Amino acid sequence: MSLFGRVRCEAGGVGGRLFLASAAVAMVVSACGSEEAPSAVIVTSTPELSTPITAAPVTATDAPPAPATSVAATTTMPVVDTVAPSPTVTTTTVADTTTTTLPTAATMFVGPDTVGPLSFGMGIAPVLDVLVAVLGPTLSDTAHTYPVMGASRYVDEFGDFSFAYPYGRQTCFENEFCVEAGGPSPAELVLVGWSQTDAVGTLRTIDGVSIGTSAADVDGLSLRGGCYSFGYGTAGGIDFDLVSSGAPFTIVDDDGSITDGSPAPADLTVVGMTAGENRTFEYNDC
């Protein structure tokens, strides 16, 4: 290889390049490392610019427009109250079951289903509260059970007393006025009856009938028989116990036969009054 060819090959090996003004045409006379006949190769290259390009300065008028500020759409949302609403308070007015001014023993009349302002069917606890305020402390207060079912009434375990309910309570005051409570259980006792016997300060009916009243002064009294001088009558839904000072209700002859008597109303005196349901002794003489 000639010296000229070696120099050209070395220049190509280190990355030398030839530039031509009109066209870049290189005639490679011989390949590096070979003595074969050269072949013609056309090489096209992008000519390098010898003069560097200086970017024009950016002025204020040439500054790119500022990027558009993205403004989120504003939506007016209703204000939600996070405080729990206060519960609605319902005020219920309970009617007063008692009178503003309590009656006295002289003005608290008894009736076929009432004791003064109190009515049958009322719970016994509030009934006793009123009666204690009017009549004073109780003389006795006893509970009774009637576990045996008789023909038409409940009977106690000894068979001595009967009652219209399996559970009862009898409360008496110093004037011998008693109220009866009854119900299917001790927790369900209500006022069901009353009774009055002879004592100072006894109560009276709206018609003025009380212990000691003559039967002649009891309007509409209907006699229901009796036993010896002791008899029974009914008027206005109230039962009356009567004692005769004249002819008896029954006459017992010498041979033991019994004949009904006919006592005059003027000879009969009220000695007891009852209304509603009361405990009854099962062993009367007649």
PDB file of C-alpha atoms in Angstrom:
ATOM      1  CA  MET A   1       0.000   0.000   0.000  1.00  0.00           C
ATOM      2  CA  SER A   2       1.249   3.524  -0.851  1.00  0.00           C
ATOM      3  CA  LEU A   3       1.916   6.071   1.834  1.00  0.00           C
ATOM      4  CA  PHE A   4      -0.970   8.157   0.633  1.00  0.00           C
ATOM      5  CA  GLY A   5      -3.368   5.250   0.924  1.00  0.00           C
ATOM      6  CA  ARG A   6      -2.143   4.473   4.492  1.00  0.00           C
ATOM      7  CA  VAL A   7      -2.650   7.990   5.630  1.00  0.00           C
ATOM      8  CA  ARG A   8      -6.211   8.037   4.348  1.00  0.00           C
ATOM      9  CA  CYS A   9      -7.038   4.732   6.003  1.00  0.00           C
ATOM     10  CA  GLU A  10      -5.740   5.908   9.390  1.00  0.00           C
ATOM     11  CA  ALA A  11      -7.682   9.102   9.082  1.00  0.00           C
ATOM     12  CA  GLY A  12     -10.839   7.051   8.433  1.00  0.00           C
ATOM     13  CA  GLY A  13     -10.036   4.817  11.407  1.00  0.00           C
ATOM     14  CA  VAL A  14     -10.048   7.674  13.866  1.00  0.00           C
ATOM     15  CA  GLY A  15     -13.274   9.126  12.585  1.00  0.00           C
ATOM     16  CA  GLY A  16     -11.923  11.755  10.137  1.00  0.00           C
ATOM     17  CA  ARG A  17     -14.366  13.162   7.625  1.00  0.00           C
ATOM     18  CA  LEU A  18     -13.931  14.945   4.260  1.00  0.00           C
ATOM     19  CA  PHE A  19     -16.124  17.859   3.301  1.00  0.00           C
ATOM     20  CA  LEU A  20     -16.655  19.190  -0.199  1.00  0.00           C
ATOM     21  CA  ALA A  21     -18.255  22.577  -0.979  1.00  0.00           C
ATOM     22  CA  SER A  22     -20.622  21.482  -3.745  1.00  0.00           C
ATOM     23  CA  ALA A  23     -21.078  17.744  -3.047  1.00  0.00           C
ATOM     24  CA  ALA A  24     -19.613  15.240  -0.749  1.00  0.00           C
ATOM     25  CA  VAL A  25     -18.176  12.623  -3.011  1.00  0.00           C
ATOM     26  CA  ALA A  26     -15.353  10.474  -1.762  1.00  0.00           C
ATOM     27  CA  MET A  27     -13.477   8.091  -3.917  1.00  0.00           C
ATOM     28  CA  VAL A  28     -11.993   5.434  -1.852  1.00  0.00           C
ATOM     29  CA  VAL A  29      -9.154   4.108  -3.835  1.00  0.00           C
ATOM     30  CA  SER A  30      -8.519   1.073  -1.713  1.00  0.00           C
ATOM     31  CA  ALA A  31     -10.050  -0.493   1.440  1.00  0.00           C
ATOM     32  CA  CYS A  32      -8.106  -0.565   4.700  1.00  0.00           C
ATOM     33  CA  GLY A  33      -6.184  -3.759   5.177  1.00  0.00           C
ATOM     34  CA  SER A  34      -6.757  -4.899   1.514  1.00  0.00           C
ATOM     35  CA  GLU A  35      -4.910  -4.401  -1.762  1.00  0.00           C
ATOM     36  CA  GLU A  36      -7.971  -5.109  -3.898  1.00  0.00           C
ATOM     37  CA  ALA A  37      -9.062  -2.629  -6.497  1.00  0.00           C
ATOM     38  CA  PRO A  38     -10.933   0.297  -5.057  1.00  0.00           C
ATOM     39  CA  SER A  39     -14.681   0.596  -5.522  1.00  0.00           C
ATOM     40  CA  ALA A  40     -16.644   3.814  -5.810  1.00  0.00           C
ATOM     41  CA  VAL A  41     -18.753   4.738  -2.736  1.00  0.00           C
ATOM     42  CA  ILE A  42     -20.981   7.815  -2.541  1.00  0.00           C
ATOM     43  CA  VAL A  43     -21.243   9.170   1.033  1.00  0.00           C
ATOM     44  CA  THR A  44     -23.852  11.811   1.841  1.00  0.00           C
ATOM     45  CA  SER A  45     -23.298  13.779   5.040  1.00  0.00           C
ATOM     46  CA  THR A  46     -24.939  16.793   6.641  1.00  0.00           C
ATOM     47  CA  PRO A  47     -22.316  19.496   6.465  1.00  0.00           C
ATOM     48  CA  GLU A  48     -21.388  21.045   9.806  1.00  0.00           C
ATOM     49  CA  LEU A  49     -21.944  24.756  10.151  1.00  0.00           C
ATOM     50  CA  SER A  50     -18.850  26.559  11.029  1.00  0.00           C
ATOM     51  CA  THR A  51     -20.737  29.562  12.349  1.00  0.00           C
ATOM     52  CA  PRO A  52     -22.597  28.951  15.633  1.00  0.00           C
ATOM     53  CA  ILE A  53     -26.289  30.000  15.773  1.00  0.00           C
ATOM     54  CA  THR A  54     -27.077  32.468  18.505  1.00  0.00           C
ATOM     55  CA  ALA A  55     -30.658  32.405  19.833  1.00  0.00           C
ATOM     56  CA  ALA A  56     -32.376  35.736  19.682  1.00  0.00           C
ATOM     57  CA  PRO A  57     -32.923  37.260  23.145  1.00  0.00           C
ATOM     58  CA  VAL A  58     -36.411  36.937  24.505  1.00  0.00           C
ATOM     59  CA  THR A  59     -37.941  40.282  25.216  1.00  0.00           C
ATOM     60  CA  ALA A  60     -40.982  41.142  27.276  1.00  0.00           C
ATOM     61  CA  THR A  61     -43.046  41.396  24.130  1.00  0.00           C
ATOM     62  CA  ASP A  62     -41.851  38.047  22.943  1.00  0.00           C
ATOM     63  CA  ALA A  63     -42.533  36.277  26.252  1.00  0.00           C
ATOM     64  CA  PRO A  64     -44.907  33.381  25.859  1.00  0.00           C
ATOM     65  CA  PRO A  65     -48.295  33.972  27.266  1.00  0.00           C
ATOM     66  CA  ALA A  66     -48.683  32.915  30.846  1.00  0.00           C
ATOM     67  CA  PRO A  67     -50.398  29.616  31.174  1.00  0.00           C
ATOM     68  CA  ALA A  68     -54.082  29.956  31.799  1.00  0.00           C
ATOM     69  CA  THR A  69     -54.940  29.588  35.417  1.00  0.00           C
ATOM     70  CA  SER A  70     -57.360  26.763  35.862  1.00  0.00           C
ATOM     71  CA  VAL A  71     -60.127  28.001  38.149  1.00  0.00           C
ATOM     72  CA  ALA A  72     -62.290  25.296  39.576  1.00  0.00           C
ATOM     73  CA  ALA A  73     -65.954  25.926  39.140  1.00  0.00           C
ATOM     74  CA  THR A  74     -67.440  27.128  42.397  1.00  0.00           C
ATOM     75  CA  THR A  75     -70.684  25.480  43.337  1.00  0.00           C
ATOM     76  CA  THR A  76     -72.708  26.869  46.205  1.00  0.00           C
ATOM     77  CA  MET A  77     -73.583  23.930  48.436  1.00  0.00           C
ATOM     78  CA  PRO A  78     -76.273  24.099  51.123  1.00  0.00           C
ATOM     79  CA  VAL A  79     -74.927  24.296  54.632  1.00  0.00           C
ATOM     80  CA  VAL A  80     -75.519  21.048  56.427  1.00  0.00           C
ATOM     81  CA  ASP A  81     -76.216  21.365  60.116  1.00  0.00           C
ATOM     82  CA  THR A  82     -74.092  18.751  61.829  1.00  0.00           C
ATOM     83  CA  VAL A  83     -75.707  19.338  65.206  1.00  0.00           C
ATOM     84  CA  ALA A  84     -78.388  16.775  65.971  1.00  0.00           C
ATOM     85  CA  PRO A  85     -81.776  18.408  66.402  1.00  0.00           C
ATOM     86  CA  SER A  86     -83.071  18.453  69.905  1.00  0.00           C
ATOM     87  CA  PRO A  87     -85.853  15.920  70.509  1.00  0.00           C
ATOM     88  CA  THR A  88     -89.387  17.145  70.462  1.00  0.00           C
ATOM     89  CA  VAL A  89     -90.762  17.271  73.964  1.00  0.00           C
ATOM     90  CA  THR A  90     -94.431  16.451  74.225  1.00  0.00           C
ATOM     91  CA  THR A  91     -96.128  17.714  77.309  1.00  0.00           C
ATOM     92  CA  THR A  92     -99.093  15.687  78.443  1.00  0.00           C
ATOM     93  CA  THR A  93    -101.469  17.150  80.926  1.00  0.00           C
ATOM     94  CA  VAL A  94    -102.824  14.524  83.255  1.00  0.00           C
ATOM     95  CA  ALA A  95    -106.208  15.279  84.665  1.00  0.00           C
ATOM     96  CA  ASP A  96    -106.275  15.501  88.425  1.00  0.00           C
ATOM     97  CA  THR A  97    -108.316  12.614  89.795  1.00  0.00           C
ATOM     98  CA  THR A  98    -108.901  14.303  93.114  1.00  0.00           C
ATOM     99  CA  THR A  99    -110.735  17.434  93.988  1.00  0.00           C
ATOM    100  CA  THR A 100    -108.818  20.585  94.785  1.00  0.00           C
ATOM    101  CA  THR A 101    -110.383  20.719  98.241  1.00  0.00           C
ATOM    102  CA  LEU A 102    -110.794  17.355  99.928  1.00  0.00           C
ATOM    103  CA  PRO A 103    -114.155  16.616 101.504  1.00  0.00           C
ATOM    104  CA  THR A 104    -114.566  16.073 105.201  1.00  0.00           C
ATOM    105  CA  ALA A 105    -116.118  13.056 106.866  1.00  0.00           C
ATOM    106  CA  ALA A 106    -119.349  15.032 107.097  1.00  0.00           C
ATOM    107  CA  THR A 107    -119.404  15.875 103.374  1.00  0.00           C
ATOM    108  CA  MET A 108    -117.967  12.679 101.877  1.00  0.00           C
ATOM    109  CA  PHE A 109    -121.091  10.775 100.872  1.00  0.00           C
ATOM    110  CA  VAL A 110    -121.087   7.109  99.895  1.00  0.00           C
ATOM    111  CA  GLY A 111    -122.949   5.693  96.914  1.00  0.00           C
ATOM    112  CA  PRO A 112    -123.596   2.383  95.171  1.00  0.00           C
ATOM    113  CA  ASP A 113    -120.213   2.598  93.365  1.00  0.00           C
ATOM    114  CA  THR A 114    -118.485   5.622  94.924  1.00  0.00           C
ATOM    115  CA  VAL A 115    -116.844   6.855  98.102  1.00  0.00           C
ATOM    116  CA  GLY A 116    -116.909  10.628  97.986  1.00  0.00           C
ATOM    117  CA  PRO A 117    -114.838  11.629  94.892  1.00  0.00           C
ATOM    118  CA  LEU A 118    -113.524   8.064  94.511  1.00  0.00           C
ATOM    119  CA  SER A 119    -115.048   5.502  92.165  1.00  0.00           C
ATOM    120  CA  PHE A 120    -114.969   1.728  91.970  1.00  0.00           C
ATOM    121  CA  GLY A 121    -112.195   0.535  89.688  1.00  0.00           C
ATOM    122  CA  MET A 122    -109.609   3.055  90.902  1.00  0.00           C
ATOM    123  CA  GLY A 123    -106.264   1.722  92.108  1.00  0.00           C
ATOM    124  CA  ILE A 124    -106.384   1.133  95.839  1.00  0.00           C
ATOM    125  CA  ALA A 125    -103.173   3.084  96.597  1.00  0.00           C
ATOM    126  CA  PRO A 126    -104.474   6.544  95.549  1.00  0.00           C
ATOM    127  CA  VAL A 127    -107.837   5.705  97.116  1.00  0.00           C
ATOM    128  CA  LEU A 128    -106.219   5.111 100.498  1.00  0.00           C
ATOM    129  CA  ASP A 129    -104.172   8.302 100.185  1.00  0.00           C
ATOM    130  CA  VAL A 130    -107.389  10.326  99.960  1.00  0.00           C
ATOM    131  CA  LEU A 131    -109.178   8.413 102.693  1.00  0.00           C
ATOM    132  CA  VAL A 132    -106.314   8.762 105.151  1.00  0.00           C
ATOM    133  CA  ALA A 133    -106.268  12.503 104.503  1.00  0.00           C
ATOM    134  CA  VAL A 134    -110.021  12.698 105.253  1.00  0.00           C
ATOM    135  CA  LEU A 135    -110.613   9.990 107.882  1.00  0.00           C
ATOM    136  CA  GLY A 136    -107.244   9.816 109.576  1.00  0.00           C
ATOM    137  CA  PRO A 137    -105.009   6.804 110.230  1.00  0.00           C
ATOM    138  CA  THR A 138    -106.200   3.314 109.414  1.00  0.00           C
ATOM    139  CA  LEU A 139    -107.415   0.997 112.167  1.00  0.00           C
ATOM    140  CA  SER A 140    -106.536  -2.188 110.239  1.00  0.00           C
ATOM    141  CA  ASP A 141    -105.170  -3.093 106.827  1.00  0.00           C
ATOM    142  CA  THR A 142    -105.060  -6.784 105.899  1.00  0.00           C
ATOM    143  CA  ALA A 143    -104.503  -8.766 102.725  1.00  0.00           C
ATOM    144  CA  HIS A 144    -106.505 -11.907 101.958  1.00  0.00           C
ATOM    145  CA  THR A 145    -106.272 -14.727  99.457  1.00  0.00           C
ATOM    146  CA  TYR A 146    -109.091 -16.933  98.227  1.00  0.00           C
ATOM    147  CA  PRO A 147    -107.436 -19.843  96.407  1.00  0.00           C
ATOM    148  CA  VAL A 148    -110.446 -22.159  96.180  1.00  0.00           C
ATOM    149  CA  MET A 149    -113.055 -21.582  93.489  1.00  0.00           C
ATOM    150  CA  GLY A 150    -116.507 -22.225  94.925  1.00  0.00           C
ATOM    151  CA  ALA A 151    -119.876 -22.363  93.215  1.00  0.00           C
ATOM    152  CA  SER A 152    -119.859 -18.676  92.288  1.00  0.00           C
ATOM    153  CA  ARG A 153    -117.176 -17.035  94.467  1.00  0.00           C
ATOM    154  CA  TYR A 154    -113.624 -17.628  95.606  1.00  0.00           C
ATOM    155  CA  VAL A 155    -113.218 -19.113  99.087  1.00  0.00           C
ATOM    156  CA  ASP A 156    -110.296 -18.872 101.501  1.00  0.00           C
ATOM    157  CA  GLU A 157    -108.307 -21.979 102.452  1.00  0.00           C
ATOM    158  CA  PHE A 158    -110.391 -22.569 105.573  1.00  0.00           C
ATOM    159  CA  GLY A 159    -113.746 -22.152 103.869  1.00  0.00           C
ATOM    160  CA  ASP A 160    -114.803 -19.385 106.262  1.00  0.00           C
ATOM    161  CA  PHE A 161    -114.963 -16.387 103.929  1.00  0.00           C
ATOM    162  CA  SER A 162    -115.771 -15.925 100.268  1.00  0.00           C
ATOM    163  CA  PHE A 163    -114.981 -13.095  97.879  1.00  0.00           C
ATOM    164  CA  ALA A 164    -115.547 -12.158  94.240  1.00  0.00           C
ATOM    165  CA  TYR A 165    -111.772 -12.127  93.472  1.00  0.00           C
ATOM    166  CA  PRO A 166    -108.873 -14.469  94.272  1.00  0.00           C
ATOM    167  CA  TYR A 167    -106.959 -11.629  95.953  1.00  0.00           C
ATOM    168  CA  GLY A 168    -108.320  -8.978  98.284  1.00  0.00           C
ATOM    169  CA  ARG A 169    -107.383  -6.282 100.744  1.00  0.00           C
ATOM    170  CA  GLN A 170    -109.557  -4.818 103.465  1.00  0.00           C
ATOM    171  CA  THR A 171    -108.674  -1.470 105.025  1.00  0.00           C
ATOM    172  CA  CYS A 172    -110.679  -0.038 107.939  1.00  0.00           C
ATOM    173  CA  PHE A 173    -110.648   3.296 109.753  1.00  0.00           C
ATOM    174  CA  GLU A 174    -111.511   4.328 113.295  1.00  0.00           C
ATOM    175  CA  ASN A 175    -115.089   5.193 112.347  1.00  0.00           C
ATOM    176  CA  GLU A 176    -115.547   1.532 111.287  1.00  0.00           C
ATOM    177  CA  PHE A 177    -115.692   2.473 107.631  1.00  0.00           C
ATOM    178  CA  CYS A 178    -113.904  -0.140 105.492  1.00  0.00           C
ATOM    179  CA  VAL A 179    -112.984  -0.330 101.814  1.00  0.00           C
ATOM    180  CA  GLU A 180    -112.486  -3.539  99.891  1.00  0.00           C
ATOM    181  CA  ALA A 181    -109.955  -3.986  97.108  1.00  0.00           C
ATOM    182  CA  GLY A 182    -109.923  -6.967  94.790  1.00  0.00           C
ATOM    183  CA  GLY A 183    -108.190  -8.217  91.692  1.00  0.00           C
ATOM    184  CA  PRO A 184    -106.564 -11.135  89.849  1.00  0.00           C
ATOM    185  CA  SER A 185    -103.197 -10.477  91.543  1.00  0.00           C
ATOM    186  CA  PRO A 186    -101.860  -8.463  94.500  1.00  0.00           C
ATOM    187  CA  ALA A 187    -100.435  -5.888  92.064  1.00  0.00           C
ATOM    188  CA  GLU A 188    -103.809  -5.296  90.383  1.00  0.00           C
ATOM    189  CA  LEU A 189    -106.035  -4.443  93.324  1.00  0.00           C
ATOM    190  CA  VAL A 190    -108.709  -1.818  92.738  1.00  0.00           C
ATOM    191  CA  LEU A 191    -111.526  -0.424  94.817  1.00  0.00           C
ATOM    192  CA  VAL A 192    -114.513  -2.782  94.546  1.00  0.00           C
ATOM    193  CA  GLY A 193    -116.615  -2.209  97.651  1.00  0.00           C
ATOM    194  CA  TRP A 194    -117.155  -0.519 100.993  1.00  0.00           C
ATOM    195  CA  SER A 195    -118.930  -1.173 104.285  1.00  0.00           C
ATOM    196  CA  GLN A 196    -119.978   0.909 107.311  1.00  0.00           C
ATOM    197  CA  THR A 197    -120.941  -0.307 110.761  1.00  0.00           C
ATOM    198  CA  ASP A 198    -121.806   1.475 113.966  1.00  0.00           C
ATOM    199  CA  ALA A 199    -119.225   3.944 115.247  1.00  0.00           C
ATOM    200  CA  VAL A 200    -118.778   7.627 115.910  1.00  0.00           C
ATOM    201  CA  GLY A 201    -118.411   9.650 112.716  1.00  0.00           C
ATOM    202  CA  THR A 202    -120.019   7.169 110.375  1.00  0.00           C
ATOM    203  CA  LEU A 203    -120.453   8.180 106.719  1.00  0.00           C
ATOM    204  CA  ARG A 204    -123.877   8.659 105.138  1.00  0.00           C
ATOM    205  CA  THR A 205    -125.474   8.415 101.734  1.00  0.00           C
ATOM    206  CA  ILE A 206    -126.387  11.353  99.548  1.00  0.00           C
ATOM    207  CA  ASP A 207    -129.950  10.901 100.838  1.00  0.00           C
ATOM    208  CA  GLY A 208    -128.791  11.291 104.409  1.00  0.00           C
ATOM    209  CA  VAL A 209    -129.104   7.627 105.428  1.00  0.00           C
ATOM    210  CA  SER A 210    -126.548   6.526 108.001  1.00  0.00           C
ATOM    211  CA  ILE A 211    -126.149   4.179 110.940  1.00  0.00           C
ATOM    212  CA  GLY A 212    -129.078   4.737 113.299  1.00  0.00           C
ATOM    213  CA  THR A 213    -131.491   5.922 110.614  1.00  0.00           C
ATOM    214  CA  SER A 214    -135.006   4.495 110.875  1.00  0.00           C
ATOM    215  CA  ALA A 215    -136.048   2.268 107.990  1.00  0.00           C
ATOM    216  CA  ALA A 216    -139.148   4.433 107.709  1.00  0.00           C
ATOM    217  CA  ASP A 217    -136.830   7.244 106.473  1.00  0.00           C
ATOM    218  CA  VAL A 218    -135.127   5.184 103.787  1.00  0.00           C
ATOM    219  CA  ASP A 219    -136.836   5.924 100.473  1.00  0.00           C
ATOM    220  CA  GLY A 220    -137.596   2.890  98.358  1.00  0.00           C
ATOM    221  CA  LEU A 221    -136.410   0.358 100.926  1.00  0.00           C
ATOM    222  CA  SER A 222    -137.122  -3.225  99.915  1.00  0.00           C
ATOM    223  CA  LEU A 223    -136.886  -5.841 102.664  1.00  0.00           C
ATOM    224  CA  ARG A 224    -135.181  -9.144 101.789  1.00  0.00           C
ATOM    225  CA  GLY A 225    -135.983 -11.246 104.842  1.00  0.00           C
ATOM    226  CA  GLY A 226    -133.863 -11.936 107.881  1.00  0.00           C
ATOM    227  CA  CYS A 227    -133.071 -14.146 110.807  1.00  0.00           C
ATOM    228  CA  TYR A 228    -134.846 -13.568 114.107  1.00  0.00           C
ATOM    229  CA  SER A 229    -134.596  -9.826 114.756  1.00  0.00           C
ATOM    230  CA  PHE A 230    -131.853  -9.240 112.224  1.00  0.00           C
ATOM    231  CA  GLY A 231    -132.840  -8.533 108.618  1.00  0.00           C
ATOM    232  CA  TYR A 232    -131.759  -7.079 105.267  1.00  0.00           C
ATOM    233  CA  GLY A 233    -133.038  -4.468 102.878  1.00  0.00           C
ATOM    234  CA  THR A 234    -131.937  -2.693  99.686  1.00  0.00           C
ATOM    235  CA  ALA A 235    -132.472   0.863  98.435  1.00  0.00           C
ATOM    236  CA  GLY A 236    -130.688   2.798  95.661  1.00  0.00           C
ATOM    237  CA  GLY A 237    -128.107   0.067  95.050  1.00  0.00           C
ATOM    238  CA  ILE A 238    -126.995  -0.008  98.705  1.00  0.00           C
ATOM    239  CA  ASP A 239    -127.621  -2.926 101.049  1.00  0.00           C
ATOM    240  CA  PHE A 240    -128.734  -2.183 104.603  1.00  0.00           C
ATOM    241  CA  ASP A 241    -128.465  -4.319 107.729  1.00  0.00           C
ATOM    242  CA  LEU A 242    -131.505  -3.810 109.927  1.00  0.00           C
ATOM    243  CA  VAL A 243    -132.463  -4.613 113.520  1.00  0.00           C
ATOM    244  CA  SER A 244    -136.078  -4.818 114.614  1.00  0.00           C
ATOM    245  CA  SER A 245    -137.182  -3.544 117.973  1.00  0.00           C
ATOM    246  CA  GLY A 246    -140.661  -4.951 117.414  1.00  0.00           C
ATOM    247  CA  ALA A 247    -141.765  -8.065 115.618  1.00  0.00           C
ATOM    248  CA  PRO A 248    -138.893 -10.252 114.420  1.00  0.00           C
ATOM    249  CA  PHE A 249    -138.146 -11.147 110.831  1.00  0.00           C
ATOM    250  CA  THR A 250    -138.665 -14.835 111.629  1.00  0.00           C
ATOM    251  CA  ILE A 251    -140.689 -16.501 114.359  1.00  0.00           C
ATOM    252  CA  VAL A 252    -139.589 -19.850 115.715  1.00  0.00           C
ATOM    253  CA  ASP A 253    -142.488 -21.889 117.130  1.00  0.00           C
ATOM    254  CA  ASP A 254    -142.215 -24.265 120.054  1.00  0.00           C
ATOM    255  CA  ASP A 255    -142.044 -27.223 117.710  1.00  0.00           C
ATOM    256  CA  GLY A 256    -139.124 -25.627 115.835  1.00  0.00           C
ATOM    257  CA  SER A 257    -141.034 -24.527 112.801  1.00  0.00           C
ATOM    258  CA  ILE A 258    -140.138 -21.102 111.377  1.00  0.00           C
ATOM    259  CA  THR A 259    -142.652 -18.496 110.351  1.00  0.00           C
ATOM    260  CA  ASP A 260    -141.812 -15.220 108.565  1.00  0.00           C
ATOM    261  CA  GLY A 261    -142.569 -12.130 110.596  1.00  0.00           C
ATOM    262  CA  SER A 262    -143.662  -8.688 109.429  1.00  0.00           C
ATOM    263  CA  PRO A 263    -141.815  -5.991 111.369  1.00  0.00           C
ATOM    264  CA  ALA A 264    -143.021  -2.425 110.897  1.00  0.00           C
ATOM    265  CA  PRO A 265    -140.529  -0.073 109.189  1.00  0.00           C
ATOM    266  CA  ALA A 266    -140.732   2.266 112.150  1.00  0.00           C
ATOM    267  CA  ASP A 267    -139.368  -0.575 114.319  1.00  0.00           C
ATOM    268  CA  LEU A 268    -136.381  -1.139 112.037  1.00  0.00           C
ATOM    269  CA  THR A 269    -133.083   0.688 112.485  1.00  0.00           C
ATOM    270  CA  VAL A 270    -130.115   0.739 110.118  1.00  0.00           C
ATOM    271  CA  VAL A 271    -127.062  -0.857 111.772  1.00  0.00           C
ATOM    272  CA  GLY A 272    -124.916  -1.458 108.715  1.00  0.00           C
ATOM    273  CA  MET A 273    -124.486  -0.426 105.078  1.00  0.00           C
ATOM    274  CA  THR A 274    -122.559  -2.082 102.220  1.00  0.00           C
ATOM    275  CA  ALA A 275    -122.072  -1.604  98.487  1.00  0.00           C
ATOM    276  CA  GLY A 276    -120.142  -3.399  95.789  1.00  0.00           C
ATOM    277  CA  GLU A 277    -118.172  -6.561  96.563  1.00  0.00           C
ATOM    278  CA  ASN A 278    -117.282  -7.415 100.167  1.00  0.00           C
ATOM    279  CA  ARG A 279    -115.849 -10.515 101.833  1.00  0.00           C
ATOM    280  CA  THR A 280    -118.677 -12.589 103.272  1.00  0.00           C
ATOM    281  CA  PHE A 281    -118.728 -14.919 106.259  1.00  0.00           C
ATOM    282  CA  GLU A 282    -120.038 -18.318 105.170  1.00  0.00           C
ATOM    283  CA  TYR A 283    -121.607 -19.510 108.457  1.00  0.00           C
ATOM    284  CA  ASN A 284    -124.552 -17.300 109.370  1.00  0.00           C
ATOM    285  CA  ASP A 285    -127.150 -18.682 111.795  1.00  0.00           C
ATOM    286  CA  CYS A 286    -130.025 -18.355 109.350  1.00  0.00           C
TER     287      CYS A 286
END
